[in-house]
Every structure is written in C-alpha cells, then in structure tokens.
PDB file of C-alpha atoms in Angstrom:
ATOM      1  CA  MET Y   1     -37.898 -46.779 -55.555  1.00 95.00           C
ATOM      2  CA  LEU Y   2     -41.211 -44.973 -55.359  1.00 97.00           C
ATOM      3  CA  VAL Y   3     -42.074 -43.631 -51.901  1.00 97.00           C
ATOM      4  CA  ASN Y   4     -44.718 -41.309 -50.541  1.00 97.00           C
ATOM      5  CA  PHE Y   5     -43.791 -37.685 -51.276  1.00 97.00           C
ATOM      6  CA  GLU Y   6     -44.425 -36.682 -47.658  1.00 97.00           C
ATOM      7  CA  ASN Y   7     -41.930 -39.319 -46.468  1.00 96.00           C
ATOM      8  CA  LEU Y   8     -39.016 -37.810 -48.391  1.00 97.00           C
ATOM      9  CA  SER Y   9     -36.516 -35.777 -46.389  1.00 97.00           C
ATOM     10  CA  ASP Y  10     -36.822 -31.991 -46.444  1.00 97.00           C
ATOM     11  CA  THR Y  11     -33.464 -31.819 -48.220  1.00 97.00           C
ATOM     12  CA  SER Y  12     -34.684 -33.928 -51.141  1.00 98.00           C
ATOM     13  CA  ARG Y  13     -33.951 -32.321 -54.486  1.00 97.00           C
ATOM     14  CA  VAL Y  14     -36.940 -31.207 -56.566  1.00 98.00           C
ATOM     15  CA  TRP Y  15     -37.614 -30.353 -60.182  1.00 98.00           C
ATOM     16  CA  ILE Y  16     -40.797 -28.539 -61.128  1.00 98.00           C
ATOM     17  CA  TYR Y  17     -42.268 -28.760 -64.605  1.00 98.00           C
ATOM     18  CA  GLN Y  18     -44.998 -26.228 -65.337  1.00 98.00           C
ATOM     19  CA  SER Y  19     -47.622 -26.981 -67.940  1.00 98.00           C
ATOM     20  CA  ASN Y  20     -48.771 -24.326 -70.372  1.00 97.00           C
ATOM     21  CA  ARG Y  21     -52.360 -25.461 -69.805  1.00 97.00           C
ATOM     22  CA  GLU Y  22     -54.412 -27.236 -67.181  1.00 97.00           C
ATOM     23  CA  LEU Y  23     -54.202 -31.009 -67.388  1.00 98.00           C
ATOM     24  CA  SER Y  24     -57.502 -32.896 -67.369  1.00 98.00           C
ATOM     25  CA  LYS Y  25     -58.272 -35.473 -64.688  1.00 98.00           C
ATOM     26  CA  ASP Y  26     -57.798 -38.248 -67.250  1.00 98.00           C
ATOM     27  CA  GLU Y  27     -54.450 -36.800 -68.309  1.00 98.00           C
ATOM     28  CA  ILE Y  28     -53.342 -36.521 -64.675  1.00 98.00           C
ATOM     29  CA  THR Y  29     -54.246 -40.188 -64.143  1.00 98.00           C
ATOM     30  CA  LEU Y  30     -52.265 -41.289 -67.204  1.00 98.00           C
ATOM     31  CA  ILE Y  31     -49.289 -39.023 -66.428  1.00 98.00           C
ATOM     32  CA  SER Y  32     -49.261 -40.234 -62.815  1.00 98.00           C
ATOM     33  CA  LYS Y  33     -49.079 -43.823 -64.048  1.00 98.00           C
ATOM     34  CA  LYS Y  34     -46.130 -42.941 -66.338  1.00 98.00           C
ATOM     35  CA  LEU Y  35     -44.362 -41.189 -63.449  1.00 98.00           C
ATOM     36  CA  GLU Y  36     -45.008 -44.109 -61.071  1.00 98.00           C
ATOM     37  CA  ASN Y  37     -43.652 -46.641 -63.570  1.00 97.00           C
ATOM     38  CA  PHE Y  38     -40.596 -44.494 -64.243  1.00 97.00           C
ATOM     39  CA  ILE Y  39     -39.754 -43.791 -60.596  1.00 97.00           C
ATOM     40  CA  LYS Y  40     -40.195 -47.449 -59.586  1.00 97.00           C
ATOM     41  CA  THR Y  41     -37.285 -48.336 -61.870  1.00 95.00           C
ATOM     42  CA  TRP Y  42     -35.309 -45.056 -61.806  1.00 96.00           C
ATOM     43  CA  LYS Y  43     -31.660 -45.736 -61.063  1.00 93.00           C
ATOM     44  CA  ARG Y  44     -28.305 -44.041 -60.763  1.00 92.00           C
ATOM     45  CA  HIS Y  45     -25.562 -46.279 -62.150  1.00 91.00           C
ATOM     46  CA  GLY Y  46     -27.606 -49.364 -61.269  1.00 90.00           C
ATOM     47  CA  GLU Y  47     -28.583 -48.156 -57.773  1.00 92.00           C
ATOM     48  CA  ASP Y  48     -32.167 -47.313 -56.819  1.00 94.00           C
ATOM     49  CA  LEU Y  49     -33.175 -43.720 -56.344  1.00 96.00           C
ATOM     50  CA  LYS Y  50     -35.576 -42.940 -53.495  1.00 97.00           C
ATOM     51  CA  ALA Y  51     -38.034 -40.651 -55.249  1.00 98.00           C
ATOM     52  CA  SER Y  52     -41.579 -39.457 -55.584  1.00 98.00           C
ATOM     53  CA  PHE Y  53     -43.746 -36.979 -57.449  1.00 98.00           C
ATOM     54  CA  LYS Y  54     -46.777 -34.746 -57.091  1.00 98.00           C
ATOM     55  CA  ILE Y  55     -49.013 -33.090 -59.612  1.00 98.00           C
ATOM     56  CA  LYS Y  56     -50.190 -29.802 -58.107  1.00 97.00           C
ATOM     57  CA  TYR Y  57     -53.186 -27.767 -59.228  1.00 97.00           C
ATOM     58  CA  GLY Y  58     -53.331 -29.653 -62.536  1.00 98.00           C
ATOM     59  CA  TYR Y  59     -50.433 -27.544 -63.850  1.00 98.00           C
ATOM     60  CA  PHE Y  60     -47.245 -28.556 -62.056  1.00 98.00           C
ATOM     61  CA  ILE Y  61     -45.366 -31.856 -62.096  1.00 98.00           C
ATOM     62  CA  VAL Y  62     -42.973 -32.031 -59.157  1.00 98.00           C
ATOM     63  CA  ILE Y  63     -40.354 -34.785 -59.057  1.00 98.00           C
ATOM     64  CA  ALA Y  64     -38.296 -35.241 -55.897  1.00 98.00           C
ATOM     65  CA  VAL Y  65     -35.267 -37.400 -55.055  1.00 98.00           C
ATOM     66  CA  ASP Y  66     -33.820 -38.039 -51.606  1.00 97.00           C
ATOM     67  CA  GLU Y  67     -30.133 -37.640 -52.368  1.00 95.00           C
ATOM     68  CA  SER Y  68     -29.167 -38.736 -48.862  1.00 93.00           C
ATOM     69  CA  TYR Y  69     -30.198 -42.236 -49.984  1.00 94.00           C
ATOM     70  CA  ASN Y  70     -28.442 -42.104 -53.369  1.00 93.00           C
ATOM     71  CA  PRO Y  71     -27.493 -38.943 -55.277  1.00 92.00           C
ATOM     72  CA  VAL Y  72     -28.756 -38.447 -58.799  1.00 94.00           C
ATOM     73  CA  SER Y  73     -26.316 -38.446 -61.702  1.00 92.00           C
ATOM     74  CA  GLY Y  74     -26.311 -36.649 -65.009  1.00 92.00           C
ATOM     75  CA  CYS Y  75     -27.603 -39.785 -66.703  1.00 93.00           C
ATOM     76  CA  SER Y  76     -30.472 -40.198 -64.221  1.00 94.00           C
ATOM     77  CA  ILE Y  77     -31.438 -36.543 -64.634  1.00 94.00           C
ATOM     78  CA  ASP Y  78     -31.317 -37.000 -68.413  1.00 95.00           C
ATOM     79  CA  ALA Y  79     -33.643 -39.997 -68.075  1.00 95.00           C
ATOM     80  CA  SER Y  80     -36.196 -37.935 -66.147  1.00 97.00           C
ATOM     81  CA  THR Y  81     -35.970 -35.120 -68.698  1.00 97.00           C
ATOM     82  CA  PHE Y  82     -36.533 -37.656 -71.475  1.00 97.00           C
ATOM     83  CA  LEU Y  83     -39.687 -38.816 -69.653  1.00 98.00           C
ATOM     84  CA  ILE Y  84     -40.930 -35.217 -69.400  1.00 98.00           C
ATOM     85  CA  LYS Y  85     -40.315 -34.778 -73.141  1.00 98.00           C
ATOM     86  CA  GLN Y  86     -42.319 -37.962 -73.783  1.00 98.00           C
ATOM     87  CA  ILE Y  87     -45.178 -36.571 -71.693  1.00 98.00           C
ATOM     88  CA  GLU Y  88     -45.010 -33.321 -73.684  1.00 98.00           C
ATOM     89  CA  ASN Y  89     -45.324 -35.280 -76.938  1.00 98.00           C
ATOM     90  CA  ASP Y  90     -47.988 -37.712 -75.707  1.00 97.00           C
ATOM     91  CA  PHE Y  91     -50.240 -35.007 -74.274  1.00 98.00           C
ATOM     92  CA  GLN Y  92     -49.429 -32.073 -76.582  1.00 98.00           C
ATOM     93  CA  VAL Y  93     -48.392 -29.890 -73.656  1.00 98.00           C
ATOM     94  CA  GLU Y  94     -45.368 -27.698 -72.885  1.00 97.00           C
ATOM     95  CA  LEU Y  95     -43.535 -28.580 -69.669  1.00 98.00           C
ATOM     96  CA  LEU Y  96     -40.012 -27.370 -70.386  1.00 96.00           C
ATOM     97  CA  ASN Y  97     -40.730 -23.797 -71.502  1.00 95.00           C
ATOM     98  CA  LYS Y  98     -38.999 -21.653 -68.865  1.00 91.00           C
ATOM     99  CA  MET Y  99     -40.288 -18.461 -70.497  1.00 92.00           C
ATOM    100  CA  ASN Y 100     -43.795 -19.074 -69.150  1.00 95.00           C
ATOM    101  CA  THR Y 101     -44.681 -17.901 -65.678  1.00 95.00           C
ATOM    102  CA  ALA Y 102     -47.626 -18.699 -63.444  1.00 97.00           C
ATOM    103  CA  PHE Y 103     -49.662 -16.676 -60.996  1.00 97.00           C
ATOM    104  CA  LYS Y 104     -52.879 -17.045 -59.052  1.00 96.00           C
ATOM    105  CA  SER Y 105     -55.962 -14.949 -59.556  1.00 92.00           C
ATOM    106  CA  GLY Y 106     -58.307 -16.049 -56.798  1.00 90.00           C
ATOM    107  CA  ASP Y 107     -58.400 -19.849 -57.103  1.00 91.00           C
ATOM    108  CA  ASN Y 108     -57.389 -19.782 -60.774  1.00 95.00           C
ATOM    109  CA  ILE Y 109     -53.899 -20.506 -62.043  1.00 97.00           C
ATOM    110  CA  ASN Y 110     -52.808 -18.365 -64.987  1.00 96.00           C
ATOM    111  CA  ILE Y 111     -49.919 -19.290 -67.261  1.00 97.00           C
ATOM    112  CA  ILE Y 112     -48.532 -16.455 -69.371  1.00 96.00           C
ATOM    113  CA  SER Y 113     -45.327 -15.528 -71.121  1.00 94.00           C
ATOM    114  CA  LEU Y 114     -42.784 -13.470 -69.239  1.00 92.00           C
ATOM    115  CA  ALA Y 115     -43.451 -10.613 -71.687  1.00 93.00           C
ATOM    116  CA  ASP Y 116     -47.173 -10.772 -70.867  1.00 95.00           C
ATOM    117  CA  PHE Y 117     -46.321 -10.869 -67.153  1.00 95.00           C
ATOM    118  CA  GLN Y 118     -44.606  -7.517 -67.584  1.00 94.00           C
ATOM    119  CA  LYS Y 119     -47.637  -6.162 -69.468  1.00 95.00           C
ATOM    120  CA  TYR Y 120     -49.966  -7.373 -66.694  1.00 94.00           C
ATOM    121  CA  VAL Y 121     -47.829  -5.510 -64.164  1.00 95.00           C
ATOM    122  CA  LYS Y 122     -48.171  -2.299 -66.178  1.00 94.00           C
ATOM    123  CA  LEU Y 123     -51.944  -2.869 -66.405  1.00 94.00           C
ATOM    124  CA  GLN Y 124     -51.951  -3.455 -62.614  1.00 92.00           C
ATOM    125  CA  LYS Y 125     -53.401  -6.956 -63.030  1.00 93.00           C
ATOM    126  CA  ILE Y 126     -50.339  -8.208 -61.126  1.00 95.00           C
ATOM    127  CA  ASN Y 127     -48.850  -6.480 -58.097  1.00 95.00           C
ATOM    128  CA  THR Y 128     -46.595  -7.221 -55.111  1.00 95.00           C
ATOM    129  CA  GLU Y 129     -49.419  -9.172 -53.401  1.00 96.00           C
ATOM    130  CA  THR Y 130     -50.165 -11.460 -56.370  1.00 96.00           C
ATOM    131  CA  ILE Y 131     -49.263 -15.094 -55.626  1.00 97.00           C
ATOM    132  CA  VAL Y 132     -46.663 -16.418 -58.046  1.00 97.00           C
ATOM    133  CA  PHE Y 133     -44.860 -19.750 -58.344  1.00 97.00           C
ATOM    134  CA  ASN Y 134     -41.104 -19.946 -57.884  1.00 95.00           C
ATOM    135  CA  ASN Y 135     -40.302 -23.041 -59.943  1.00 96.00           C
ATOM    136  CA  MET Y 136     -36.601 -22.556 -59.225  1.00 94.00           C
ATOM    137  CA  VAL Y 137     -36.823 -23.944 -55.685  1.00 96.00           C
ATOM    138  CA  GLU Y 138     -34.387 -26.820 -55.223  1.00 97.00           C
ATOM    139  CA  THR Y 139     -35.487 -28.777 -52.139  1.00 98.00           C
ATOM    140  CA  LYS Y 140     -38.668 -30.327 -50.843  1.00 98.00           C
ATOM    141  CA  LYS Y 141     -38.599 -27.929 -47.887  1.00 98.00           C
ATOM    142  CA  SER Y 142     -38.290 -24.866 -50.130  1.00 97.00           C
ATOM    143  CA  PHE Y 143     -41.039 -26.295 -52.353  1.00 98.00           C
ATOM    144  CA  GLU Y 144     -43.300 -26.486 -49.306  1.00 97.00           C
ATOM    145  CA  THR Y 145     -42.368 -23.055 -47.919  1.00 97.00           C
ATOM    146  CA  ALA Y 146     -41.170 -20.852 -50.778  1.00 96.00           C
ATOM    147  CA  TRP Y 147     -42.774 -22.143 -53.968  1.00 97.00           C
ATOM    148  CA  GLU Y 148     -45.965 -20.087 -53.683  1.00 97.00           C
ATOM    149  CA  LEU Y 149     -45.020 -16.524 -52.780  1.00 96.00           C
ATOM    150  CA  LYS Y 150     -46.227 -12.992 -53.090  1.00 96.00           C
ATOM    151  CA  ALA Y 151     -44.652 -11.531 -56.229  1.00 96.00           C
ATOM    152  CA  GLY Y 152     -42.987  -8.851 -54.121  1.00 95.00           C
ATOM    153  CA  GLU Y 153     -41.102 -11.572 -52.201  1.00 94.00           C
ATOM    154  CA  SER Y 154     -39.964 -13.586 -55.233  1.00 93.00           C
ATOM    155  CA  TRP Y 155     -37.644 -13.197 -58.192  1.00 91.00           C
ATOM    156  CA  HIS Y 156     -40.675 -11.746 -60.021  1.00 92.00           C
ATOM    157  CA  ASN Y 157     -40.177  -8.585 -57.947  1.00 92.00           C
ATOM    158  CA  ARG Y 158     -37.692  -7.256 -60.517  1.00 92.00           C
ATOM    159  CA  PHE Y 159     -40.623  -6.734 -62.912  1.00 91.00           C
ATOM    160  CA  LEU Y 160     -42.740  -4.836 -60.400  1.00 90.00           C
ATOM    161  CA  ASN Y 161     -40.725  -1.615 -60.162  1.00 74.00           C
TER     162      ASN Y 161
END
C-alpha cells in the first residue's frame, strides 16, 4: 500500500540506496514509477505493507515501511532488494555498493570511494564540518534528523583523526 512518505510514522523502517552518479530527471521519473508500482503491491506473506519512498538530491533512493501496520519479512526485504538490482541493471547505476560514501561541497553531492574519502581528509578537502550522509539510519525519524550530519558527528569521524 503506497502512502505519502510524510504520513508514515516516525518509527517506520528505512533503507537508503546511494547512487554512484546523479540520476537524470527522466531516470528519476522512470525509477519513481517502478517504485510506485512495486510498493502498491508489496506484501508480507500476503498482507499489505504500508510503505513509501523518496528520491533525494538525485542520488538517494529511500524506501520506508511502517512496521506498526505490518512488519516486513525476509522475503519482502528480498523482493525490494531484487527491485533495486533491477534498477541498477536498467539504468547502469550502482545502488548497493556500500564502499562508496557521499558528502556535500556547497550544493553539490560528491560520491567517492571510502579510500578516496580518506585521501580527501588528508588533503583537507573534507573536515569535521563537511556534511556527510549516514545511510545507516534505520527509522524515518533518524533519516529526517541524523541522515545529513557534520562528518565530526557521524561514523565518518573515525577517518578524521
């Protein structure tokens, strides 16, 4: 059951898939349609899931499920991962590579490898004040309040010393 993202409870579970490149407006339109069609019929053992999605900044696909309505199961999570893999193939984009990290430089989003992140720190292109994205947040509330953070306040801090 597709609902408005803002109408999901703060405790709704989220998954964030980060693209290795910016998606075009046309790609976002097509991906949004795929996500809408999937979520409208997404089920857990035959029961509807109350879910939604957002595509943020042209780089991040965020899927959310209100588990107070119906909890997700391993099979339903597998189905969503299969959809993400289809999107990767259809649009020649990486969404499941956890070794890429993202940070802001002004209004620009930069996607780099974790190794390059460490190099950027040494070159002082990234510091404790640089805005990074914590794609490991687990709830809608934490997505809204702790997804975009200063590097010094996130797990990225371990690379800054």
